Tab-separated table of C-alpha atoms in Angstrom:
chain	number	residue	atom	x	y	z
A	1185	MET	CA	-0.192	-3.246	23.105
A	1186	THR	CA	0.212	0.026	21.603
A	1187	GLN	CA	-3.237	1.192	20.462
A	1188	THR	CA	-3.714	1.407	16.733
A	1189	ALA	CA	-5.830	2.672	13.618
A	1190	THR	CA	-9.740	1.049	13.833
A	1191	PRO	CA	-8.965	-0.890	10.209
A	1192	THR	CA	-12.359	1.570	9.044
A	1193	ALA	CA	-10.514	4.658	9.738
A	1194	ILE	CA	-7.210	2.955	7.815
A	1195	ASN	CA	-9.325	2.578	4.973
A	1196	ALA	CA	-11.390	6.348	5.104
A	1197	ARG	CA	-7.585	7.261	5.155
A	1198	MET	CA	-7.142	6.038	1.803
A	1199	ILE	CA	-10.102	6.866	0.291
A	1200	ARG	CA	-10.015	9.950	1.221
A	1201	PHE	CA	-6.459	11.024	-0.093
A	1202	LEU	CA	-7.421	9.155	-3.094
A	1203	SER	CA	-10.095	11.628	-3.206
A	1204	GLU	CA	-8.583	14.902	-2.656
A	1205	LEU	CA	-6.281	14.515	-5.676
A	1206	ASP	CA	-9.018	15.135	-7.489
A	1207	VAL	CA	-8.737	12.526	-10.243
A	1208	PRO	CA	-12.312	11.488	-12.238
A	1209	SER	CA	-13.408	7.576	-10.868
A	1210	ASP	CA	-15.881	5.423	-10.221
A	1211	ALA	CA	-18.043	6.168	-7.487
A	1212	ILE	CA	-17.389	3.498	-4.254
A	1213	GLU	CA	-19.684	1.569	-3.507
A	1214	HIS	CA	-19.753	-0.296	-0.218
A	1215	ASN	CA	-23.232	-2.475	-0.809
A	1216	ARG	CA	-23.192	-6.013	-1.727
A	1217	PHE	CA	-19.410	-7.076	-0.221
A	1218	ALA	CA	-20.351	-10.806	-0.375
A	1219	GLU	CA	-21.607	-11.026	-3.863
A	1220	ARG	CA	-18.693	-8.406	-5.220
A	1221	LEU	CA	-16.054	-10.610	-3.207
A	1222	SER	CA	-17.625	-13.730	-4.592
A	1223	GLN	CA	-16.733	-12.272	-8.510
A	1224	LEU	CA	-12.979	-11.865	-7.928
A	1225	ILE	CA	-12.466	-15.617	-6.573
A	1226	ASP	CA	-12.493	-18.038	-9.918
A	1227	LEU	CA	-13.182	-21.847	-9.869
A	1228	SER	CA	-10.118	-23.499	-8.562
A	1229	GLY	CA	-9.963	-20.434	-5.871
A	1230	SER	CA	-13.626	-21.628	-4.917
A	1231	ILE	CA	-12.935	-24.928	-4.251
A	1232	LYS	CA	-9.772	-24.341	-2.444
A	1233	ILE	CA	-11.679	-22.136	0.545
A	1234	ALA	CA	-15.015	-25.070	-0.023
A	1235	ASN	CA	-11.976	-27.305	0.996
A	1236	ALA	CA	-10.663	-25.518	3.968
A	1237	HIS	CA	-13.748	-24.861	5.114
A	1238	SER	CA	-14.994	-27.807	5.308
A	1239	ASN	CA	-11.661	-29.238	7.056
A	1240	LEU	CA	-12.072	-26.442	9.461
A	1241	GLY	CA	-13.096	-28.884	12.243
A	1242	GLN	CA	-10.210	-30.824	12.110
A	1243	LEU	CA	-8.083	-28.280	13.384
A	1244	SER	CA	-7.056	-28.003	16.817
A	1245	ALA	CA	-4.702	-25.251	18.393
A	1246	ALA	CA	-1.174	-26.292	18.409
A	1247	PRO	CA	2.125	-24.852	19.617
A	1248	ALA	CA	3.420	-22.810	17.269
A	1249	ASP	CA	6.915	-21.438	16.556
A	1250	SER	CA	6.025	-18.000	17.822
A	1251	SER	CA	3.611	-16.716	20.798
A	1252	ALA	CA	0.300	-14.181	20.695
A	1253	LEU	CA	3.028	-11.394	22.317
A	1254	GLU	CA	6.101	-12.128	20.027
A	1255	ALA	CA	3.004	-11.783	17.121
A	1256	LYS	CA	1.940	-8.432	18.891
A	1257	GLN	CA	5.856	-7.379	18.739
A	1258	GLU	CA	6.595	-8.684	15.666
A	1259	PHE	CA	3.584	-6.675	14.123
A	1260	LEU	CA	4.886	-3.336	16.082
A	1261	ARG	CA	8.673	-4.196	14.694
A	1262	VAL	CA	7.557	-4.186	10.943
A	1263	HIS	CA	5.471	-1.323	10.935
A	1264	ALA	CA	7.362	1.139	12.229
A	1265	LEU	CA	10.212	-0.465	10.165
A	1266	ILE	CA	7.800	0.017	6.558
A	1267	VAL	CA	6.790	3.324	7.718
A	1268	ASP	CA	10.223	4.397	8.817
A	1269	GLY	CA	12.026	3.493	5.856
A	1270	ILE	CA	9.132	5.484	3.598
A	1271	LEU	CA	9.789	8.791	5.625
A	1272	GLU	CA	13.423	8.182	5.326
A	1273	SER	CA	13.776	7.354	1.402
A	1274	PHE	CA	12.017	11.048	1.338
A	1275	SER	CA	15.045	12.475	3.789
A	1276	PRO	CA	17.786	14.650	1.265
A	1277	SER	CA	20.036	13.438	3.882
A	1278	GLU	CA	19.129	9.826	3.818
A	1279	LYS	CA	19.573	7.337	0.411
A	1280	LEU	CA	18.606	3.950	0.258
A	1281	LEU	CA	20.506	1.418	-1.720
A	1282	TRP	CA	17.293	0.212	-3.224
A	1283	ALA	CA	15.077	3.343	-3.710
A	1284	GLU	CA	16.311	6.609	-4.680
A	1285	LEU	CA	13.918	9.744	-4.426
A	1286	PRO	CA	14.380	10.700	-8.000
A	1287	GLY	CA	15.637	14.852	-8.686
A	1288	PHE	CA	13.256	16.820	-10.395
A	1289	GLU	CA	15.583	16.578	-13.641
A	1290	SER	CA	13.351	14.225	-15.892
A	1291	LEU	CA	10.607	17.083	-15.222
A	1292	ARG	CA	12.351	19.204	-16.954
A	1293	LEU	CA	11.338	16.468	-20.099
A	1294	THR	CA	8.510	17.590	-22.659
A	1295	ASP	CA	7.066	13.625	-22.556
A	1296	VAL	CA	4.908	13.206	-19.376
A	1297	ASN	CA	5.894	9.623	-19.718
A	1298	LYS	CA	9.523	9.599	-19.085
A	1299	ALA	CA	9.030	13.138	-16.818
A	1300	LEU	CA	6.791	10.885	-14.670
A	1301	LYS	CA	8.515	7.550	-15.140
A	1302	PRO	CA	11.440	8.181	-11.702
A	1303	TYR	CA	8.562	8.773	-9.394
A	1304	LEU	CA	6.668	5.876	-10.632
A	1305	ASP	CA	8.847	3.809	-10.504
A	1306	PHE	CA	9.879	4.637	-7.020
A	1307	TYR	CA	6.770	4.310	-6.172
A	1308	SER	CA	6.552	0.210	-7.239
A	1309	LEU	CA	9.945	-0.029	-5.407
A	1310	HIS	CA	8.041	0.520	-2.494
A	1311	GLN	CA	5.290	-1.258	-2.849
A	1312	LYS	CA	7.051	-4.590	-3.466
A	1313	GLN	CA	9.373	-3.948	-0.131
A	1314	ILE	CA	5.525	-3.294	1.486
A	1315	MET	CA	3.738	-6.483	0.554
A	1316	ALA	CA	7.141	-8.639	0.861
A	1317	LYS	CA	6.823	-7.403	4.430
A	1318	VAL	CA	3.675	-7.357	5.360
A	1319	LYS	CA	3.421	-10.811	3.537
A	1320	LYS	CA	5.900	-12.437	5.904
A	1321	LEU	CA	4.440	-10.887	9.234
A	1322	ARG	CA	0.869	-12.188	8.182
A	1323	ALA	CA	2.664	-15.589	7.834
A	1324	PHE	CA	3.839	-15.339	11.230
A	1325	VAL	CA	0.996	-13.689	13.064
A	1326	GLN	CA	-1.190	-17.121	11.207
A	1327	ASP	CA	1.292	-19.104	12.839
A	1328	ALA	CA	0.891	-17.436	16.276
A	1329	SER	CA	-2.604	-17.606	15.892
A	1330	SER	CA	-2.944	-21.377	15.398
A	1331	GLY	CA	-1.311	-21.624	18.501
A	1332	VAL	CA	-4.089	-20.026	20.822
A	1333	SER	CA	-7.319	-21.548	20.297
A	1334	GLN	CA	-9.206	-23.837	18.159
A	1335	GLN	CA	-10.806	-20.901	17.071
A	1336	LEU	CA	-7.837	-18.564	15.653
A	1337	ALA	CA	-6.392	-21.627	14.347
A	1338	GLN	CA	-9.165	-21.796	12.099
A	1339	LEU	CA	-9.877	-18.361	11.355
A	1340	ALA	CA	-5.764	-18.402	10.976
A	1341	LYS	CA	-6.460	-20.898	8.314
A	1342	LEU	CA	-9.223	-19.133	5.898
A	1343	ASP	CA	-6.710	-16.366	6.358
A	1344	ALA	CA	-3.811	-18.269	4.758
A	1345	VAL	CA	-6.430	-19.709	1.806
A	1346	LEU	CA	-7.694	-16.025	1.768
A	1347	ASP	CA	-4.534	-14.822	1.361
A	1348	ASP	CA	-3.589	-17.062	-1.235
A	1349	THR	CA	-6.583	-16.555	-3.209
A	1350	LEU	CA	-6.405	-13.091	-3.851
A	1351	PHE	CA	-3.019	-12.245	-3.601
A	1352	ILE	CA	-3.237	-11.663	-7.727
A	1353	HIS	CA	-6.427	-9.118	-7.817
A	1354	SER	CA	-4.792	-7.252	-4.942
A	1355	ARG	CA	-1.203	-6.802	-6.553
A	1356	SER	CA	-3.133	-5.647	-9.474
A	1357	VAL	CA	-5.344	-3.232	-7.388
A	1358	PHE	CA	-2.360	-1.813	-6.195
A	1359	SER	CA	-0.180	-1.114	-9.121
A	1360	GLN	CA	-3.092	0.787	-10.998
A	1361	VAL	CA	-2.208	3.691	-7.820
A	1362	SER	CA	0.410	4.797	-10.416
A	1363	ASN	CA	-2.125	5.504	-13.101
A	1364	VAL	CA	-3.881	7.412	-10.616
A	1365	LEU	CA	-0.934	9.446	-9.823
A	1366	LYS	CA	0.409	9.485	-13.601
A	1367	GLN	CA	-3.642	11.199	-13.833
A	1368	ARG	CA	-3.361	13.701	-11.306
A	1369	PHE	CA	-0.056	14.993	-12.181
A	1370	ALA	CA	-0.095	14.923	-16.054
A	1371	PRO	CA	-2.216	18.049	-16.112
A	1372	LEU	CA	-0.051	19.810	-13.745
A	1373	PHE	CA	3.273	18.716	-15.815
A	1374	TYR	CA	1.532	19.886	-18.966
A	1375	ALA	CA	0.201	23.638	-17.422
A	1376	ILE	CA	4.100	24.395	-16.655
A	1377	GLN	CA	5.516	23.166	-20.343
A	1378	GLN	CA	6.328	26.298	-22.354
A	1379	PRO	CA	8.899	25.614	-25.057
A	1380	GLN	CA	9.561	29.044	-25.860
A	1381	ARG	CA	10.302	30.576	-22.640
A	1382	GLU	CA	12.484	34.031	-23.083
A	1383	LEU	CA	15.876	32.594	-21.839
A	1384	SER	CA	15.282	35.862	-18.969
A	1385	GLU	CA	12.258	33.235	-17.617
A	1386	GLY	CA	14.590	30.582	-16.923
A	1387	ALA	CA	14.522	31.212	-13.391
A	1388	SER	CA	10.806	31.090	-12.896
A	1389	SER	CA	10.511	27.601	-15.238
A	1390	THR	CA	12.868	25.846	-12.604
A	1391	THR	CA	10.895	27.467	-9.606
A	1392	GLU	CA	7.291	25.760	-11.098
A	1393	ILE	CA	9.677	22.685	-11.696
A	1394	GLN	CA	10.483	22.014	-8.167
A	1395	GLN	CA	7.488	23.359	-7.296
A	1396	LEU	CA	5.809	20.352	-9.084
A	1397	HIS	CA	8.601	17.811	-7.516
A	1398	GLU	CA	7.848	18.811	-4.160
A	1399	GLN	CA	4.018	18.170	-4.446
A	1400	LEU	CA	4.461	14.805	-5.921
A	1401	CYS	CA	7.419	14.253	-3.318
A	1402	ASN	CA	4.587	15.013	-0.896
A	1403	ASP	CA	1.402	13.132	-2.557
A	1404	LEU	CA	3.422	9.912	-2.603
A	1405	GLN	CA	4.603	9.864	0.755
A	1406	ALA	CA	1.201	10.544	1.952
A	1407	LEU	CA	0.198	7.500	-0.353
A	1408	LEU	CA	2.944	4.996	0.702
A	1409	LEU	CA	2.452	5.319	4.139
A	1410	ALA	CA	-1.963	4.830	4.004
A	1411	GLU	CA	-1.072	2.395	1.426
A	1412	VAL	CA	0.942	0.331	4.113
A	1413	GLU	CA	-1.896	0.632	6.568
A	1414	VAL	CA	-4.379	-0.538	4.083
A	1415	HIS	CA	-1.985	-3.376	3.467
A	1416	LEU	CA	-1.706	-4.229	7.470
A	1417	LEU	CA	-5.069	-4.341	7.555
A	1418	PRO	CA	-5.936	-8.009	7.486
A	1419	VAL	CA	-3.035	-8.649	9.722
A	1420	LEU	CA	-4.711	-6.092	12.255
A	1421	GLY	CA	-7.519	-8.479	12.945
A	1422	LEU	CA	-6.114	-10.883	13.831
A	1423	ILE	CA	-3.910	-8.891	16.062
A	1424	GLU	CA	-7.407	-7.714	17.434
A	1425	ALA	CA	-8.887	-11.585	17.552
A	1426	ILE	CA	-5.870	-12.941	19.200
A	1427	ASP	CA	-6.327	-9.661	21.703
A	1428	GLU	CA	-9.947	-10.849	22.446
A	1429	GLU	CA	-8.924	-14.065	22.498
A	1430	THR	CA	-5.982	-13.696	25.231
A	1431	ASP	CA	-7.606	-10.761	27.278
């Protein structure tokens, strides 16, 4: 199997990138993980997890529709598909039917919300595609895991329950990325807003707008690529568990 980055390295990559955006935020706390995780789960979610945990002993490995090898291959295929789709969407020579990279025309507007909206909508479309593809992949790998051993069947069951329980919270968290981007680029946008420019300075104004557009695109692409790896972390954990079990 192609070597993949460790979960710690992946997580640090996105955290580091968000930090480099220089947007004020609360400090990231790494302590009391279990306590903070429990605060994200409501009563119905707790009951669902407790029921699943109590029934784990009844689970055993059963023939699955996909094998461990197929799960690994599918992980690599979907990862490449998502990454290639992101890269292609930022290429001037490529146009995706579902996500077209906006031009810099909206940055000529004086309202920051309207100016940045095409970029944030573009990012949101990618997020939806990522989530849909990863959710399908995760179910595929869970199915393959359940056919390897009893331990992996139990792990796959717990992973499915946790995914279902935390899905709404996870979607809410990732939806906040657009707010981070807006905080990052609003000051830069206002910096180039000089309504009383002389006509002779028009070329300079266009250059500044193009530079802001390029910076926006670079940050959008880098953040999307980092976000893909974060979405894939639970699936990567299952793949590594399969590796350990089958080696």
